[in-house]
Short mmCIF file of C-alpha atoms in Angstrom, two decimals:
data_model
loop_
_atom_site.label_atom_id
_atom_site.label_comp_id
_atom_site.label_asym_id
_atom_site.label_seq_id
_atom_site.Cartn_x
_atom_site.Cartn_y
_atom_site.Cartn_z
CA MET A 1 46.47 -80.78 -3.27
CA LYS A 2 44.83 -78.76 -6.16
CA LYS A 3 45.86 -75.30 -4.30
CA ARG A 4 49.75 -76.54 -4.75
CA LEU A 5 49.09 -77.53 -8.36
CA LEU A 6 46.94 -74.48 -9.36
CA SER A 7 49.66 -72.57 -7.59
CA LEU A 8 52.89 -73.97 -9.62
CA MET A 9 51.07 -73.64 -13.04
CA VAL A 10 50.45 -70.20 -12.07
CA VAL A 11 54.16 -69.61 -11.52
CA ALA A 12 54.21 -71.05 -14.78
CA ALA A 13 52.39 -68.85 -16.85
CA MET A 14 53.93 -66.23 -15.32
CA SER A 15 57.10 -66.49 -16.44
CA ALA A 16 56.35 -67.38 -19.70
CA SER A 17 54.22 -63.65 -19.86
CA LEU A 18 57.31 -62.26 -18.87
CA VAL A 19 59.18 -64.25 -21.55
CA ALA A 20 57.04 -63.19 -24.00
CA CYS A 21 56.58 -59.89 -22.94
CA GLY A 22 59.91 -58.35 -22.74
CA SER A 23 60.87 -55.06 -21.92
CA SER A 24 57.71 -52.48 -22.08
CA GLU A 25 57.02 -48.39 -20.88
CA GLY A 26 55.65 -48.50 -17.32
CA GLY A 27 58.84 -51.02 -16.02
CA SER A 28 57.74 -54.53 -17.42
CA SER A 29 61.41 -55.63 -17.26
CA ASP A 30 63.67 -56.76 -20.37
CA GLY A 31 65.72 -59.80 -19.20
CA ALA A 32 68.93 -58.71 -20.70
CA SER A 33 69.57 -55.32 -19.24
CA GLY A 34 68.32 -56.85 -16.04
CA SER A 35 70.25 -59.41 -15.77
CA GLY A 36 72.66 -60.18 -12.37
CA VAL A 37 71.00 -57.65 -10.72
CA SER A 38 70.17 -58.42 -7.41
CA ILE A 39 67.45 -56.46 -5.11
CA THR A 40 65.76 -57.37 -1.45
CA VAL A 41 62.75 -57.18 -0.22
CA LEU A 42 61.34 -57.79 2.88
CA ASN A 43 57.59 -58.69 3.27
CA SER A 44 55.57 -57.79 6.46
CA LYS A 45 52.82 -59.74 5.62
CA THR A 46 53.83 -62.76 6.50
CA GLU A 47 50.61 -64.39 5.56
CA ILE A 48 51.52 -63.84 1.94
CA GLN A 49 55.24 -64.84 1.77
CA THR A 50 54.91 -68.35 -0.14
CA GLN A 51 53.50 -66.21 -3.29
CA PHE A 52 55.86 -63.34 -2.69
CA GLU A 53 58.63 -66.23 -3.02
CA GLU A 54 57.32 -68.23 -5.51
CA MET A 55 56.50 -64.69 -7.76
CA ALA A 56 60.17 -64.17 -7.29
CA GLU A 57 61.22 -67.23 -9.01
CA ALA A 58 59.19 -66.85 -11.61
CA TYR A 59 60.03 -62.55 -12.18
CA GLU A 60 64.11 -64.22 -12.11
CA GLU A 61 63.56 -66.79 -14.59
CA ALA A 62 61.97 -64.23 -17.08
CA THR A 63 63.98 -60.65 -16.78
CA GLY A 64 67.57 -61.92 -15.37
CA VAL A 65 66.74 -59.58 -11.52
CA HIS A 66 67.07 -61.35 -8.43
CA VAL A 67 64.68 -61.12 -5.80
CA GLU A 68 65.72 -62.35 -2.52
CA VAL A 69 61.87 -62.48 -0.22
CA TYR A 70 62.35 -61.62 2.97
CA ASN A 71 60.14 -62.52 5.47
CA ALA A 72 59.44 -59.65 8.72
CA ASP A 73 60.47 -61.70 12.04
CA THR A 74 56.94 -61.51 13.70
CA ASP A 75 58.45 -61.77 17.38
CA THR A 76 59.05 -58.24 17.00
CA THR A 77 58.23 -54.97 15.43
CA VAL A 78 58.92 -54.09 11.79
CA ALA A 79 60.50 -50.47 12.28
CA SER A 80 63.05 -51.97 14.51
CA GLN A 81 63.73 -54.37 11.98
CA VAL A 82 64.86 -51.90 9.30
CA ALA A 83 66.64 -49.78 11.75
CA THR A 84 68.89 -52.83 12.15
CA LYS A 85 69.43 -53.40 8.59
CA TYR A 86 70.26 -49.88 8.70
CA ALA A 87 72.37 -49.43 11.42
CA SER A 88 75.14 -51.99 9.79
CA ASN A 89 74.53 -50.68 6.44
CA ASP A 90 72.88 -53.14 4.82
CA PRO A 91 69.26 -52.25 4.05
CA TYR A 92 66.60 -53.79 1.83
CA THR A 93 66.52 -52.43 -1.49
CA LEU A 94 62.57 -52.25 -1.21
CA THR A 95 61.02 -52.35 2.60
CA MET A 96 57.27 -52.85 2.93
CA VAL A 97 55.98 -51.16 6.40
CA ASP A 98 53.30 -49.23 8.12
CA ALA A 99 52.03 -46.44 7.02
CA LYS A 100 53.66 -44.55 10.27
CA ASP A 101 56.80 -45.63 9.36
CA ILE A 102 56.69 -44.13 5.55
CA TYR A 103 56.62 -40.76 7.96
CA SER A 104 59.45 -41.35 10.08
CA LEU A 105 61.85 -43.33 7.52
CA ALA A 106 60.59 -40.97 4.18
CA ASP A 107 63.21 -37.88 4.43
CA ASP A 108 66.53 -39.91 5.30
CA TYR A 109 65.62 -42.98 3.52
CA ALA A 110 63.05 -43.10 0.96
CA TYR A 111 63.83 -42.48 -2.61
CA ASP A 112 60.98 -40.44 -4.27
CA LEU A 113 58.74 -41.88 -6.72
CA SER A 114 57.09 -38.98 -7.60
CA ASN A 115 57.87 -39.79 -11.98
CA GLU A 116 57.06 -43.23 -11.85
CA ASP A 117 54.41 -43.89 -14.18
CA TRP A 118 51.83 -45.52 -11.43
CA ALA A 119 51.97 -42.44 -9.99
CA SER A 120 48.78 -40.95 -11.50
CA HIS A 121 46.60 -43.44 -11.27
CA THR A 122 45.75 -43.98 -7.01
CA THR A 123 45.54 -41.25 -4.48
CA LEU A 124 46.54 -43.37 -1.47
CA GLY A 125 50.52 -43.13 -2.56
CA ILE A 126 52.08 -40.81 0.68
CA THR A 127 54.22 -37.94 0.22
CA VAL A 128 56.53 -36.80 2.77
CA ASN A 129 57.38 -32.48 2.17
CA ASP A 130 56.88 -33.45 -1.86
CA LYS A 131 58.24 -35.81 -1.88
CA LEU A 132 55.97 -39.28 -3.01
CA ALA A 133 57.67 -41.98 -0.87
CA GLY A 134 55.52 -44.50 -0.47
CA PHE A 135 54.69 -46.77 -2.42
CA PRO A 136 50.30 -47.97 -1.77
CA VAL A 137 50.87 -52.22 -1.85
CA CYS A 138 46.99 -52.66 -1.09
CA VAL A 139 43.51 -51.47 0.13
CA GLU A 140 42.64 -53.40 3.20
CA ALA A 141 40.02 -53.06 5.69
CA ARG A 142 38.88 -55.21 9.36
CA GLY A 143 35.83 -55.68 10.67
CA VAL A 144 34.04 -59.19 11.50
CA ILE A 145 33.85 -62.38 9.20
CA TYR A 146 30.94 -64.00 8.52
CA ASN A 147 30.48 -67.11 7.49
CA ALA A 148 26.19 -66.64 5.54
CA ASP A 149 25.81 -70.69 4.58
CA ALA A 150 26.79 -71.45 7.95
CA ILE A 151 24.09 -68.86 9.67
CA GLU A 152 21.56 -69.69 6.84
CA ALA A 153 21.67 -73.24 7.63
CA ILE A 154 20.53 -72.26 11.01
CA THR A 155 17.93 -69.14 10.65
CA GLY A 156 16.92 -70.86 6.96
CA GLU A 157 16.58 -67.15 6.14
CA THR A 158 19.42 -65.25 4.05
CA PHE A 159 22.03 -63.42 6.02
CA ASP A 160 21.93 -59.39 6.31
CA PRO A 161 25.03 -58.42 7.46
CA SER A 162 23.39 -54.67 8.48
CA SER A 163 20.62 -56.05 10.62
CA VAL A 164 23.04 -56.64 13.31
CA ALA A 165 24.65 -53.85 13.63
CA THR A 166 23.92 -53.50 17.21
CA LEU A 167 25.35 -55.30 19.83
CA ASP A 168 21.38 -56.18 21.23
CA ASP A 169 20.55 -57.02 16.98
CA PHE A 170 24.49 -58.77 17.00
CA GLN A 171 23.55 -60.68 20.64
CA ALA A 172 20.04 -62.20 19.67
CA LEU A 173 21.97 -63.88 16.13
CA LEU A 174 24.28 -65.63 18.36
CA ASP A 175 21.80 -67.07 21.16
CA GLU A 176 19.97 -68.36 18.32
CA LEU A 177 22.37 -69.73 16.21
CA LYS A 178 23.46 -71.54 19.57
CA ALA A 179 19.63 -73.09 20.39
CA GLY A 180 19.92 -74.07 16.84
CA GLY A 181 23.06 -76.39 17.25
CA MET A 182 26.20 -74.11 16.84
CA GLU A 183 27.36 -73.73 20.53
CA THR A 184 30.15 -71.21 20.21
CA PRO A 185 29.22 -69.47 16.86
CA VAL A 186 32.82 -66.92 16.92
CA GLY A 187 35.90 -67.48 16.87
CA VAL A 188 38.43 -64.44 18.36
CA LEU A 189 42.02 -64.78 16.72
CA SER A 190 44.63 -64.63 19.26
CA GLU A 191 47.59 -63.14 17.82
CA TYR A 192 49.34 -59.56 19.37
CA TRP A 193 48.53 -57.98 16.46
CA SER A 194 44.93 -59.08 15.80
CA LEU A 195 44.46 -57.85 19.61
CA GLY A 196 46.48 -54.77 19.61
CA ALA A 197 47.02 -52.99 16.65
CA HIS A 198 43.20 -54.09 14.60
CA TYR A 199 40.80 -54.24 17.15
CA PHE A 200 41.40 -52.34 19.97
CA ALA A 201 42.98 -49.72 17.94
CA GLU A 202 39.21 -49.39 16.73
CA VAL A 203 38.89 -47.45 20.24
CA TYR A 204 41.20 -44.63 18.97
CA GLU A 205 40.02 -44.66 15.60
CA GLN A 206 36.35 -44.38 16.10
CA GLN A 207 36.59 -41.46 18.38
CA GLU A 208 35.55 -38.00 16.40
CA ASP A 209 39.07 -36.46 16.85
CA PRO A 210 41.94 -39.92 16.75
CA ASP A 211 44.80 -37.53 17.35
CA ALA A 212 43.46 -35.36 19.79
CA PHE A 213 42.37 -39.07 21.97
CA VAL A 214 45.54 -40.65 21.50
CA ASN A 215 47.41 -37.28 22.60
CA SER A 216 45.25 -36.52 25.64
CA LEU A 217 46.59 -40.98 26.48
CA LEU A 218 50.15 -39.33 26.25
CA ALA A 219 48.82 -36.71 28.68
CA GLY A 220 47.88 -39.02 30.64
CA GLU A 221 44.96 -36.45 30.73
CA ALA A 222 42.21 -39.18 29.41
CA ASP A 223 39.77 -41.26 30.98
CA LEU A 224 39.94 -44.05 28.78
CA GLY A 225 37.07 -46.14 31.50
CA SER A 226 34.14 -43.11 31.45
CA ASN A 227 34.84 -42.90 27.40
CA GLU A 228 31.75 -44.17 24.95
CA LYS A 229 33.80 -46.02 22.35
CA PHE A 230 35.95 -47.43 24.67
CA ASN A 231 33.07 -49.56 26.02
CA GLU A 232 30.98 -49.77 23.46
CA LEU A 233 34.04 -51.25 21.55
CA MET A 234 34.65 -53.33 24.47
CA ASP A 235 30.98 -54.36 24.99
CA THR A 236 30.93 -56.00 21.96
CA PHE A 237 34.36 -57.50 22.17
CA ASP A 238 32.98 -59.04 26.18
CA THR A 239 29.86 -60.93 23.35
CA LEU A 240 32.86 -61.93 21.36
CA ILE A 241 34.65 -63.99 24.68
CA ALA A 242 31.23 -65.12 25.31
CA TYR A 243 30.88 -67.21 23.02
CA ASN A 244 34.63 -68.42 22.05
CA TYR A 245 35.11 -71.85 20.53
CA ALA A 246 37.85 -71.15 22.39
CA LYS A 247 36.71 -69.89 25.49
CA GLY A 248 38.85 -70.89 28.76
CA SER A 249 42.09 -70.79 26.47
CA ALA A 250 41.43 -68.31 24.27
CA ALA A 251 45.01 -66.26 23.81
CA ASN A 252 46.32 -70.44 22.99
CA ALA A 253 43.84 -70.49 20.13
CA ASP A 254 45.39 -71.57 16.80
CA ARG A 255 44.87 -68.99 14.07
CA GLU A 256 44.29 -71.91 11.11
CA GLU A 257 42.41 -73.94 13.63
CA SER A 258 39.95 -70.68 13.84
CA SER A 259 40.24 -69.40 10.02
CA MET A 260 39.55 -73.00 9.03
CA MET A 261 36.29 -73.54 11.53
CA LEU A 262 35.22 -70.76 9.90
CA ALA A 263 35.78 -71.70 6.70
CA GLN A 264 34.16 -74.91 7.06
CA GLY A 265 30.83 -73.32 9.03
CA ASP A 266 31.88 -74.60 12.50
CA ILE A 267 31.65 -70.78 13.49
CA ALA A 268 29.91 -68.25 12.27
CA PHE A 269 32.10 -64.95 13.26
CA MET A 270 35.89 -63.96 13.52
CA PHE A 271 36.91 -60.25 13.49
CA GLY A 272 39.52 -60.14 11.30
CA GLY A 273 40.04 -58.14 7.67
CA ASN A 274 40.02 -59.24 3.78
CA TRP A 275 44.00 -60.10 4.58
CA ASP A 276 42.42 -63.86 6.37
CA TRP A 277 41.49 -64.88 3.02
CA SER A 278 45.17 -66.13 2.49
CA VAL A 279 44.79 -68.52 5.42
CA ILE A 280 40.95 -69.47 5.11
CA ASN A 281 41.09 -70.50 1.53
CA GLN A 282 43.54 -72.72 2.37
CA TYR A 283 40.38 -75.11 3.45
CA ASP A 284 37.19 -76.82 2.37
CA TYR A 285 35.44 -72.93 2.29
CA THR A 286 32.14 -71.68 1.42
CA GLU A 287 32.38 -68.56 -1.13
CA ASN A 288 29.01 -66.88 0.48
CA MET A 289 31.28 -65.38 2.97
CA GLY A 290 32.10 -61.63 3.60
CA ILE A 291 33.07 -58.98 6.69
CA MET A 292 30.51 -56.42 8.46
CA PRO A 293 30.79 -53.68 10.72
CA VAL A 294 31.90 -54.61 14.48
CA PRO A 295 28.37 -55.35 15.88
CA GLU A 296 27.92 -51.80 18.73
CA ASN A 297 25.15 -50.42 20.87
CA THR A 298 26.09 -47.26 19.29
CA SER A 299 24.62 -42.98 18.55
CA ASP A 300 27.29 -42.70 15.68
CA ASP A 301 27.06 -44.46 12.40
CA THR A 302 30.53 -46.44 13.13
CA ASN A 303 28.79 -49.37 13.14
CA THR A 304 27.95 -49.14 9.56
CA LYS A 305 31.56 -48.93 8.41
CA LEU A 306 34.57 -50.99 8.30
CA VAL A 307 37.98 -49.31 9.19
CA GLY A 308 40.81 -49.48 6.72
CA GLY A 309 42.64 -47.51 3.67
CA GLY A 310 45.72 -47.64 2.01
CA SER A 311 47.43 -50.03 4.60
CA LYS A 312 51.14 -51.44 3.68
CA TYR A 313 53.64 -49.59 1.83
CA PHE A 314 57.34 -50.39 -0.32
CA PHE A 315 59.74 -47.96 -0.07
CA VAL A 316 62.69 -47.75 -2.45
CA ASP A 317 66.01 -47.46 -0.58
CA SER A 318 67.97 -44.37 -1.67
CA SER A 319 70.77 -44.55 0.06
CA ASP A 320 74.62 -45.22 -0.88
CA ALA A 321 73.93 -48.70 0.06
CA THR A 322 71.69 -49.69 -3.22
CA SER A 323 73.11 -49.04 -6.79
CA ASP A 324 71.28 -47.16 -9.20
CA GLU A 325 71.20 -50.61 -10.88
CA GLN A 326 69.58 -51.88 -7.76
CA ARG A 327 67.31 -49.08 -7.69
CA GLN A 328 65.98 -49.31 -11.41
CA ALA A 329 65.53 -52.75 -11.25
CA ALA A 330 62.52 -52.49 -7.72
CA LEU A 331 60.71 -49.32 -9.58
CA ASP A 332 60.60 -51.64 -12.44
CA PHE A 333 59.08 -54.25 -9.97
CA LEU A 334 57.35 -51.54 -8.88
CA ASN A 335 55.69 -50.59 -11.66
CA TRP A 336 55.15 -54.00 -13.38
CA LEU A 337 52.84 -54.42 -10.24
CA VAL A 338 50.39 -52.28 -11.61
CA SER A 339 51.06 -51.76 -15.38
CA ASP A 340 51.85 -55.99 -16.27
CA PRO A 341 48.75 -58.36 -16.20
CA GLU A 342 50.62 -60.66 -14.45
CA GLY A 343 51.61 -58.04 -12.14
CA ASN A 344 47.99 -57.49 -11.35
CA ALA A 345 46.79 -61.13 -10.94
CA PHE A 346 49.65 -61.53 -8.59
CA LEU A 347 48.40 -59.17 -6.49
CA THR A 348 44.68 -60.29 -6.61
CA GLU A 349 44.34 -63.19 -7.19
CA GLN A 350 47.63 -65.16 -5.95
CA CYS A 351 47.89 -62.68 -2.74
CA ALA A 352 44.28 -61.36 -2.86
CA LEU A 353 45.00 -58.02 -2.09
CA VAL A 354 42.49 -55.22 -3.13
CA PRO A 355 44.41 -52.79 -5.76
CA ALA A 356 44.32 -49.58 -4.44
CA PHE A 357 45.14 -48.21 -8.62
CA ASP A 358 42.51 -47.58 -10.10
CA ASN A 359 43.99 -49.42 -13.91
CA ILE A 360 43.67 -52.73 -11.87
CA ASP A 361 40.92 -54.50 -12.84
CA ALA A 362 39.01 -56.60 -9.59
CA SER A 363 37.37 -58.41 -10.93
CA ALA A 364 38.87 -61.67 -9.73
CA LEU A 365 38.81 -60.79 -6.03
CA ASP A 366 37.83 -62.73 -3.44
CA PRO A 367 34.59 -62.47 -1.03
CA LEU A 368 36.42 -60.87 1.59
CA SER A 369 38.58 -58.70 -0.67
CA LEU A 370 34.86 -58.22 -2.12
CA SER A 371 33.22 -56.73 0.71
CA VAL A 372 35.94 -54.42 1.61
CA LYS A 373 35.95 -53.08 -1.97
CA SER A 374 31.64 -52.61 -1.49
CA TYR A 375 32.57 -50.52 1.43
CA ALA A 376 35.26 -48.17 0.20
CA ASP A 377 33.43 -47.81 -3.05
CA ALA A 378 30.78 -46.43 -1.22
CA GLY A 379 33.28 -44.03 1.05
CA LYS A 380 32.32 -46.59 4.11
CA LEU A 381 35.65 -46.66 5.44
CA ILE A 382 37.23 -45.25 8.97
CA PRO A 383 40.36 -44.19 8.49
CA ASN A 384 43.29 -46.34 10.02
CA TYR A 385 44.85 -44.38 12.54
CA ASN A 386 48.59 -45.04 11.64
CA TYR A 387 50.64 -42.74 14.62
CA LEU A 388 50.34 -44.91 17.67
CA PRO A 389 53.58 -45.68 19.71
CA ASP A 390 55.95 -48.71 17.98
CA ASP A 391 55.34 -50.95 20.39
CA HIS A 392 51.78 -49.75 21.51
CA MET A 393 50.31 -53.60 19.31
CA THR A 394 53.34 -55.63 21.25
CA VAL A 395 52.56 -54.03 24.49
CA VAL A 396 48.34 -53.60 24.69
CA GLY A 397 47.85 -57.08 22.07
CA GLN A 398 50.33 -59.24 23.85
CA GLU A 399 50.90 -57.81 27.55
CA ILE A 400 47.13 -56.75 28.30
CA MET A 401 44.48 -58.06 25.43
CA GLN A 402 45.53 -61.24 25.71
CA LYS A 403 45.14 -61.03 29.10
CA TYR A 404 41.35 -59.78 29.11
CA LEU A 405 41.19 -62.67 26.47
CA ASP A 406 41.68 -64.99 28.50
CA GLU A 407 39.63 -63.47 31.40
CA ALA A 408 42.68 -63.00 33.40
CA MET A 409 42.10 -59.41 33.81
CA THR A 410 39.43 -57.53 34.22
CA ARG A 411 38.49 -54.27 32.26
CA ASP A 412 39.07 -51.62 35.03
CA GLU A 413 42.73 -53.17 35.11
CA LEU A 414 42.61 -53.24 31.57
CA VAL A 415 41.89 -49.46 31.59
CA THR A 416 44.96 -48.82 34.39
CA ALA A 417 47.17 -51.17 32.17
CA VAL A 418 46.88 -48.98 29.12
CA GLU A 419 47.20 -45.67 30.44
CA GLU A 420 49.72 -46.81 32.52
CA TYR A 421 51.94 -47.33 28.98
CA PHE A 422 50.20 -44.53 27.30
CA LYS A 423 52.19 -42.17 30.04
CA THR A 424 55.56 -43.93 29.07
CA ALA A 425 54.91 -44.09 25.57
CA THR A 426 56.79 -42.47 22.31
CA PRO A 427 54.87 -40.47 20.61
CA ILE A 428 55.19 -41.32 16.71
CA GLU A 429 55.88 -37.49 14.90
CA HIS A 430 53.67 -36.32 12.34
#
């Protein structure tokens, strides 16, 4: 209830601030100039849908621009949703997609953002054929989320995540936690996107040449089962399964329950990313939390880095289905996010997003985002690989990794299934 009241207070404050600001250089909109304009937004970060809807109400009250926010369908890919909208000549004004979608859609559908004020404040925008097409919504990274308070309550020592960089050290700590009364110290999110697009994706991202490795899989030439990085990551995943509180029915584990258990210290670790704070913070959490790299017995330095970078991108529709007035309203909205203090607060405080822009104050970030920022500032991010086939997340995540998580598939069977998938997968041109 306190969080709900705080959210409503923030909306009210945002509305008042927007009205007071009026029109200014850099995109803050004027109520009179925007009055009566309606724009549509596809939000593919489903965990911030409520925040987006509340912000849209305040934004309309202050500017007169009606912002209709649509939540992405979790049962299908964003790319297919966008394709359906364009096929019916009814595209979103602003569409939030993954980086690979910007590359595939930019030439035909994305408006050139090169002249926007915010362009000089980020290095993470996506340019396609000399056109700045992608507005970076945030920086995100993934690894193993930890609850230091829960760990320290058992070990009696200050937790240093760098002390468990190897799988051997990590497993020793898990055994210590188990002996101290935390019978199952781990939670594994069972959602296909977490398994397919986040954890298993590291198999490609941690390769010396991710593109070459993926291409070898697509060509049917790779021997996944003998790949060193694959086996290192799957050894760690096997350990996560072994200590998982939902072991035995893991594919049915609820994301909210896992996040609640981590927040409250019933478990100590959960693979995920800084976006998970928007779920964790709904519970009685401890702020002594963070994200550390996936522990691995490895000969390289991948176990000292998170995987991440620019994550989720807006593009503005350039087709005739969107009017010039709507397009300008969309551009004003993006500039508001970057140039207005209330737009900044929406990103960092309400949505708990790590900003991709150098002019946005990040001091109010949550513990997970502060972790990500510290790794990013230290240059310790392994880049996301943005060119996996469109159905990789659903096929590898849902049809393969969920079975493996439930121990209904052996590693050899997983290898065969992944290799067979790639033989018929459609490559992403880039």
